[in-house]
């Protein structure tokens, strides 16, 4: 089942069900007005939404052509946005970039931070940038939407709390990060609004690609029309979403509608490319002594998507342009 949120002039939009080929949609507001409302009562709403999705595929319900530009992020705002850093290669490279040692618990204890969740960017919404010196970077990620998840959830029990899967562009302002982290109190100004792909999928839609709490598909990142990353999101995700959920719930519970990110998808094999510019700059520093690739500036574009084995865009495409903010 594939869900999305249609813009309607309100903060939270209207819930829709989308055809598997992304061509058309049906309003789902007779089941739940918003995606958050559906998540709040998922056990009751999910079977109704699935029935509607089946009717849509069969042509048995009124549908309308889909324009991705008419969509919000699937959750235009959320109760929480928690982002991990589950790819060891990414952690090692970006730590080197700022002359910081990786934590001693790198492979045993996940890294997570809590980002802003009150104002997400839509999949085709511009990225506003007030100052080019801040070092704007994209970060291509996988994320999941949780249902009510109790404190003390174990990794082996985590799958039942994962309701939906999405993709994200976790925008970073790289040049603001070192000073913020030096305070010992985490990211804040260096993490502006995150963008999400247009469609949220139930894990079963991924078939065999959803395995061991990971998405075993390639994450494609296209910068200014050039494919710069075709990274494999599965095997090198050191901490699975199961592991991340166990880590998060050690001391508290999480409510339905919480978003959990994987961190930047990253592979040791350089031929797979990059999912953020910080990695390219670090590789240039290793190979040539200093970075030569600039961070993003007004006019630059970034596109992020995941394709299945037949080339279908499962989550739709994030397609954004950086603009000068007033």
GROMACS .gro file of C-alpha atoms in nm:
model
  326
    1UNK     CA    1   0.000   0.000   0.000
    2UNK     CA    2   0.124   0.344  -0.098
    3UNK     CA    3   0.007   0.656   0.085
    4UNK     CA    4   0.063   1.029   0.038
    5UNK     CA    5  -0.068   1.366   0.152
    6UNK     CA    6  -0.240   1.608  -0.084
    7UNK     CA    7  -0.204   1.981  -0.026
    8UNK     CA    8  -0.539   2.143   0.054
    9UNK     CA    9  -0.445   2.473   0.215
   10UNK     CA   10  -0.422   2.329   0.566
   11UNK     CA   11  -0.111   2.236   0.765
   12UNK     CA   12  -0.166   1.860   0.746
   13UNK     CA   13  -0.332   1.814   0.407
   14UNK     CA   14  -0.556   1.525   0.306
   15UNK     CA   15  -0.468   1.156   0.304
   16UNK     CA   16  -0.467   0.978  -0.033
   17UNK     CA   17  -0.395   0.626  -0.156
   18UNK     CA   18  -0.165   0.609  -0.460
   19UNK     CA   19  -0.149   0.352  -0.741
   20UNK     CA   20   0.161   0.136  -0.749
   21UNK     CA   21   0.271   0.298  -1.077
   22UNK     CA   22   0.237   0.647  -0.919
   23UNK     CA   23  -0.004   0.757  -1.193
   24UNK     CA   24  -0.323   0.822  -0.999
   25UNK     CA   25  -0.472   0.851  -0.652
   26UNK     CA   26  -0.795   0.815  -0.460
   27UNK     CA   27  -0.897   1.030  -0.167
   28UNK     CA   28  -0.885   0.837   0.161
   29UNK     CA   29  -1.054   1.098   0.376
   30UNK     CA   30  -1.356   0.874   0.429
   31UNK     CA   31  -1.117   0.646   0.621
   32UNK     CA   32  -0.892   0.908   0.785
   33UNK     CA   33  -0.859   1.278   0.713
   34UNK     CA   34  -0.478   1.278   0.754
   35UNK     CA   35  -0.196   1.028   0.768
   36UNK     CA   36  -0.143   1.108   1.134
   37UNK     CA   37  -0.508   1.029   1.205
   38UNK     CA   38  -0.463   0.693   1.033
   39UNK     CA   39  -0.150   0.618   1.236
   40UNK     CA   40  -0.329   0.708   1.558
   41UNK     CA   41  -0.579   0.428   1.492
   42UNK     CA   42  -0.370   0.208   1.264
   43UNK     CA   43  -0.513  -0.131   1.359
   44UNK     CA   44  -0.859  -0.016   1.251
   45UNK     CA   45  -0.763   0.214   0.962
   46UNK     CA   46  -0.497   0.005   0.791
   47UNK     CA   47  -0.737  -0.269   0.665
   48UNK     CA   48  -0.972  -0.003   0.530
   49UNK     CA   49  -0.689   0.175   0.352
   50UNK     CA   50  -0.570  -0.154   0.203
   51UNK     CA   51  -0.919  -0.224   0.072
   52UNK     CA   52  -0.925   0.120  -0.088
   53UNK     CA   53  -0.583   0.060  -0.241
   54UNK     CA   54  -0.707  -0.267  -0.395
   55UNK     CA   55  -1.011  -0.088  -0.536
   56UNK     CA   56  -0.785   0.179  -0.684
   57UNK     CA   57  -0.566  -0.079  -0.856
   58UNK     CA   58  -0.877  -0.253  -0.994
   59UNK     CA   59  -1.031   0.069  -1.121
   60UNK     CA   60  -1.328   0.021  -0.890
   61UNK     CA   61  -1.308   0.360  -0.721
   62UNK     CA   62  -1.295   0.717  -0.849
   63UNK     CA   63  -0.936   0.824  -0.914
   64UNK     CA   64  -0.756   1.134  -1.027
   65UNK     CA   65  -0.424   1.187  -1.208
   66UNK     CA   66  -0.135   1.242  -0.970
   67UNK     CA   67   0.085   1.552  -0.978
   68UNK     CA   68   0.370   1.519  -0.729
   69UNK     CA   69   0.395   1.898  -0.706
   70UNK     CA   70   0.053   1.892  -0.538
   71UNK     CA   71   0.184   1.681  -0.249
   72UNK     CA   72   0.315   1.762   0.096
   73UNK     CA   73   0.564   1.536   0.266
   74UNK     CA   74   0.361   1.228   0.368
   75UNK     CA   75   0.368   1.369   0.722
   76UNK     CA   76   0.393   1.748   0.677
   77UNK     CA   77   0.475   1.771   1.047
   78UNK     CA   78   0.538   1.498   1.300
   79UNK     CA   79   0.557   1.444   1.672
   80UNK     CA   80   0.924   1.350   1.649
   81UNK     CA   81   1.200   1.320   1.388
   82UNK     CA   82   1.486   1.107   1.516
   83UNK     CA   83   1.777   1.047   1.282
   84UNK     CA   84   2.044   0.784   1.321
   85UNK     CA   85   2.381   0.737   1.160
   86UNK     CA   86   2.375   0.368   1.085
   87UNK     CA   87   2.634   0.354   0.805
   88UNK     CA   88   2.982   0.318   0.953
   89UNK     CA   89   3.159   0.436   0.639
   90UNK     CA   90   2.974   0.768   0.652
   91UNK     CA   91   3.059   0.821   1.018
   92UNK     CA   92   3.428   0.755   0.960
   93UNK     CA   93   3.451   0.987   0.661
   94UNK     CA   94   3.268   1.286   0.807
   95UNK     CA   95   3.453   1.255   1.138
   96UNK     CA   96   3.780   1.270   0.946
   97UNK     CA   97   3.649   1.574   0.761
   98UNK     CA   98   3.625   1.770   1.085
   99UNK     CA   99   3.935   1.615   1.246
  100UNK     CA  100   3.729   1.429   1.504
  101UNK     CA  101   3.787   1.077   1.628
  102UNK     CA  102   3.501   0.827   1.592
  103UNK     CA  103   3.346   0.724   1.921
  104UNK     CA  104   3.486   0.413   2.088
  105UNK     CA  105   3.137   0.260   2.075
  106UNK     CA  106   3.103   0.321   1.699
  107UNK     CA  107   3.010  -0.040   1.618
  108UNK     CA  108   2.817  -0.123   1.934
  109UNK     CA  109   2.607   0.183   2.019
  110UNK     CA  110   2.409   0.376   1.753
  111UNK     CA  111   2.449   0.748   1.698
  112UNK     CA  112   2.119   0.941   1.693
  113UNK     CA  113   2.004   1.301   1.716
  114UNK     CA  114   1.660   1.459   1.740
  115UNK     CA  115   1.581   1.704   1.462
  116UNK     CA  116   1.307   1.958   1.404
  117UNK     CA  117   0.974   1.803   1.306
  118UNK     CA  118   0.728   2.092   1.300
  119UNK     CA  119   0.789   2.209   0.943
  120UNK     CA  120   0.910   1.954   0.689
  121UNK     CA  121   0.978   2.034   0.324
  122UNK     CA  122   0.760   1.884   0.051
  123UNK     CA  123   0.932   1.657  -0.205
  124UNK     CA  124   0.951   1.931  -0.470
  125UNK     CA  125   0.987   2.230  -0.237
  126UNK     CA  126   1.285   2.463  -0.271
  127UNK     CA  127   1.560   2.453  -0.009
  128UNK     CA  128   1.599   2.804   0.133
  129UNK     CA  129   1.955   2.915   0.209
  130UNK     CA  130   2.030   3.243   0.386
  131UNK     CA  131   2.409   3.226   0.371
  132UNK     CA  132   2.616   3.024   0.124
  133UNK     CA  133   2.904   3.019   0.375
  134UNK     CA  134   2.702   2.783   0.595
  135UNK     CA  135   2.790   2.491   0.365
  136UNK     CA  136   2.458   2.344   0.246
  137UNK     CA  137   2.468   1.969   0.185
  138UNK     CA  138   2.211   1.708   0.090
  139UNK     CA  139   2.189   1.371   0.267
  140UNK     CA  140   2.006   1.083   0.101
  141UNK     CA  141   1.843   0.856   0.359
  142UNK     CA  142   1.586   0.586   0.423
  143UNK     CA  143   1.341   0.636   0.708
  144UNK     CA  144   1.051   0.458   0.874
  145UNK     CA  145   0.731   0.575   1.040
  146UNK     CA  146   0.656   0.420   1.376
  147UNK     CA  147   0.330   0.332   1.540
  148UNK     CA  148   0.299   0.350   1.916
  149UNK     CA  149   0.628   0.198   2.035
  150UNK     CA  150   0.669   0.114   2.404
  151UNK     CA  151   0.973   0.172   2.620
  152UNK     CA  152   1.202  -0.128   2.630
  153UNK     CA  153   1.117  -0.262   2.284
  154UNK     CA  154   1.366  -0.529   2.181
  155UNK     CA  155   1.512  -0.550   1.832
  156UNK     CA  156   1.342  -0.884   1.768
  157UNK     CA  157   1.003  -0.725   1.840
  158UNK     CA  158   1.059  -0.400   1.653
  159UNK     CA  159   0.915  -0.492   1.311
  160UNK     CA  160   0.555  -0.474   1.430
  161UNK     CA  161   0.604  -0.110   1.524
  162UNK     CA  162   0.730  -0.010   1.175
  163UNK     CA  163   0.422   0.097   0.982
  164UNK     CA  164   0.563   0.276   0.678
  165UNK     CA  165   0.891   0.330   0.490
  166UNK     CA  166   0.999   0.652   0.314
  167UNK     CA  167   1.306   0.832   0.179
  168UNK     CA  168   1.444   1.165   0.296
  169UNK     CA  169   1.683   1.448   0.222
  170UNK     CA  170   1.821   1.536   0.565
  171UNK     CA  171   1.962   1.876   0.475
  172UNK     CA  172   2.276   1.980   0.666
  173UNK     CA  173   2.469   2.304   0.705
  174UNK     CA  174   2.814   2.151   0.732
  175UNK     CA  175   3.010   2.459   0.826
  176UNK     CA  176   2.789   2.521   1.130
  177UNK     CA  177   2.830   2.169   1.268
  178UNK     CA  178   3.178   2.182   1.427
  179UNK     CA  179   3.109   2.483   1.650
  180UNK     CA  180   2.773   2.343   1.758
  181UNK     CA  181   2.914   2.002   1.847
  182UNK     CA  182   3.205   2.165   2.029
  183UNK     CA  183   2.951   2.295   2.281
  184UNK     CA  184   2.875   1.933   2.371
  185UNK     CA  185   2.503   1.979   2.319
  186UNK     CA  186   2.435   1.846   1.971
  187UNK     CA  187   2.298   1.968   1.638
  188UNK     CA  188   2.050   2.254   1.616
  189UNK     CA  189   2.111   2.542   1.372
  190UNK     CA  190   2.314   2.311   1.150
  191UNK     CA  191   2.007   2.093   1.083
  192UNK     CA  192   1.740   2.291   0.894
  193UNK     CA  193   1.412   2.148   0.761
  194UNK     CA  194   1.421   1.794   0.622
  195UNK     CA  195   1.247   1.693   0.297
  196UNK     CA  196   1.074   1.361   0.239
  197UNK     CA  197   0.985   1.164  -0.071
  198UNK     CA  198   0.622   1.191  -0.184
  199UNK     CA  199   0.511   0.835  -0.100
  200UNK     CA  200   0.505   0.628   0.219
  201UNK     CA  201   0.493   0.251   0.164
  202UNK     CA  202   0.396  -0.031   0.393
  203UNK     CA  203   0.698  -0.261   0.429
  204UNK     CA  204   0.526  -0.549   0.244
  205UNK     CA  205   0.527  -0.336  -0.075
  206UNK     CA  206   0.906  -0.376  -0.083
  207UNK     CA  207   0.886  -0.756  -0.104
  208UNK     CA  208   1.223  -0.926  -0.063
  209UNK     CA  209   1.394  -0.585  -0.052
  210UNK     CA  210   1.265  -0.541   0.305
  211UNK     CA  211   1.480  -0.780   0.505
  212UNK     CA  212   1.637  -0.781   0.853
  213UNK     CA  213   1.503  -0.432   0.926
  214UNK     CA  214   1.679  -0.285   0.623
  215UNK     CA  215   1.585  -0.173   0.272
  216UNK     CA  216   1.796  -0.367   0.023
  217UNK     CA  217   1.770  -0.126  -0.270
  218UNK     CA  218   1.996   0.136  -0.422
  219UNK     CA  219   1.967   0.501  -0.328
  220UNK     CA  220   2.015   0.723  -0.633
  221UNK     CA  221   2.133   1.082  -0.587
  222UNK     CA  222   2.145   1.317  -0.886
  223UNK     CA  223   2.313   1.655  -0.841
  224UNK     CA  224   2.261   1.919  -1.111
  225UNK     CA  225   2.155   1.650  -1.357
  226UNK     CA  226   2.454   1.421  -1.290
  227UNK     CA  227   2.415   1.088  -1.112
  228UNK     CA  228   2.658   1.116  -0.821
  229UNK     CA  229   2.538   0.826  -0.606
  230UNK     CA  230   2.395   0.480  -0.661
  231UNK     CA  231   2.458   0.347  -0.311
  232UNK     CA  232   2.332   0.012  -0.183
  233UNK     CA  233   2.120   0.086   0.123
  234UNK     CA  234   2.108  -0.269   0.259
  235UNK     CA  235   2.426  -0.460   0.347
  236UNK     CA  236   2.632  -0.175   0.497
  237UNK     CA  237   2.357  -0.043   0.725
  238UNK     CA  238   2.546  -0.154   1.035
  239UNK     CA  239   2.257  -0.083   1.273
  240UNK     CA  240   1.922  -0.195   1.131
  241UNK     CA  241   1.599  -0.013   1.203
  242UNK     CA  242   1.536  -0.290   1.455
  243UNK     CA  243   1.859  -0.202   1.634
  244UNK     CA  244   1.781   0.169   1.622
  245UNK     CA  245   1.436   0.116   1.773
  246UNK     CA  246   1.583  -0.088   2.058
  247UNK     CA  247   1.831   0.193   2.121
  248UNK     CA  248   1.566   0.468   2.112
  249UNK     CA  249   1.327   0.296   2.347
  250UNK     CA  250   1.579   0.217   2.617
  251UNK     CA  251   1.449   0.499   2.837
  252UNK     CA  252   1.119   0.616   2.684
  253UNK     CA  253   0.828   0.529   2.460
  254UNK     CA  254   0.748   0.685   2.121
  255UNK     CA  255   0.412   0.783   1.985
  256UNK     CA  256   0.251   0.692   1.654
  257UNK     CA  257   0.382   0.922   1.380
  258UNK     CA  258   0.744   0.928   1.502
  259UNK     CA  259   0.991   0.932   1.211
  260UNK     CA  260   1.321   0.744   1.235
  261UNK     CA  261   1.601   0.794   0.982
  262UNK     CA  262   1.887   0.568   0.881
  263UNK     CA  263   2.144   0.839   0.837
  264UNK     CA  264   2.323   0.898   0.507
  265UNK     CA  265   2.343   0.585   0.294
  266UNK     CA  266   2.711   0.508   0.240
  267UNK     CA  267   2.926   0.232   0.087
  268UNK     CA  268   3.297   0.163   0.119
  269UNK     CA  269   3.308   0.087  -0.254
  270UNK     CA  270   3.378   0.427  -0.408
  271UNK     CA  271   3.225   0.321  -0.740
  272UNK     CA  272   2.885   0.341  -0.571
  273UNK     CA  273   2.932   0.718  -0.546
  274UNK     CA  274   2.810   0.945  -0.269
  275UNK     CA  275   2.489   1.031  -0.083
  276UNK     CA  276   2.621   1.363   0.047
  277UNK     CA  277   2.889   1.613  -0.056
  278UNK     CA  278   3.076   1.584   0.273
  279UNK     CA  279   3.187   1.234   0.175
  280UNK     CA  280   3.315   1.349  -0.164
  281UNK     CA  281   3.508   1.632   0.002
  282UNK     CA  282   3.663   1.392   0.251
  283UNK     CA  283   3.767   1.152  -0.026
  284UNK     CA  284   3.925   1.446  -0.211
  285UNK     CA  285   4.111   1.541   0.107
  286UNK     CA  286   4.242   1.185   0.145
  287UNK     CA  287   4.346   1.161  -0.221
  288UNK     CA  288   4.455   1.518  -0.300
  289UNK     CA  289   4.523   1.684   0.035
  290UNK     CA  290   4.222   1.918   0.033
  291UNK     CA  291   3.857   1.927  -0.078
  292UNK     CA  292   3.774   2.084  -0.413
  293UNK     CA  293   3.400   2.022  -0.441
  294UNK     CA  294   3.191   2.316  -0.321
  295UNK     CA  295   2.881   2.277  -0.112
  296UNK     CA  296   2.544   2.356  -0.268
  297UNK     CA  297   2.451   2.710  -0.369
  298UNK     CA  298   2.139   2.883  -0.502
  299UNK     CA  299   2.044   2.735  -0.837
  300UNK     CA  300   2.177   2.386  -0.759
  301UNK     CA  301   1.935   2.094  -0.778
  302UNK     CA  302   1.924   1.759  -0.601
  303UNK     CA  303   1.710   1.456  -0.690
  304UNK     CA  304   1.682   1.149  -0.470
  305UNK     CA  305   1.492   0.826  -0.537
  306UNK     CA  306   1.496   0.447  -0.499
  307UNK     CA  307   1.413   0.214  -0.786
  308UNK     CA  308   1.300  -0.146  -0.770
  309UNK     CA  309   1.444  -0.421  -0.989
  310UNK     CA  310   1.221  -0.317  -1.278
  311UNK     CA  311   1.316   0.048  -1.259
  312UNK     CA  312   1.001   0.173  -1.087
  313UNK     CA  313   1.038   0.468  -0.852
  314UNK     CA  314   0.896   0.319  -0.535
  315UNK     CA  315   0.889   0.623  -0.307
  316UNK     CA  316   0.870   0.883  -0.579
  317UNK     CA  317   1.140   1.140  -0.638
  318UNK     CA  318   1.264   1.416  -0.414
  319UNK     CA  319   1.346   1.701  -0.653
  320UNK     CA  320   1.463   2.026  -0.497
  321UNK     CA  321   1.636   2.348  -0.596
  322UNK     CA  322   1.839   2.562  -0.359
  323UNK     CA  323   1.714   2.921  -0.349
  324UNK     CA  324   1.839   3.235  -0.179
  325UNK     CA  325   1.625   3.290   0.129
  326UNK     CA  326   1.509   3.644   0.207
   0.00000   0.00000   0.00000
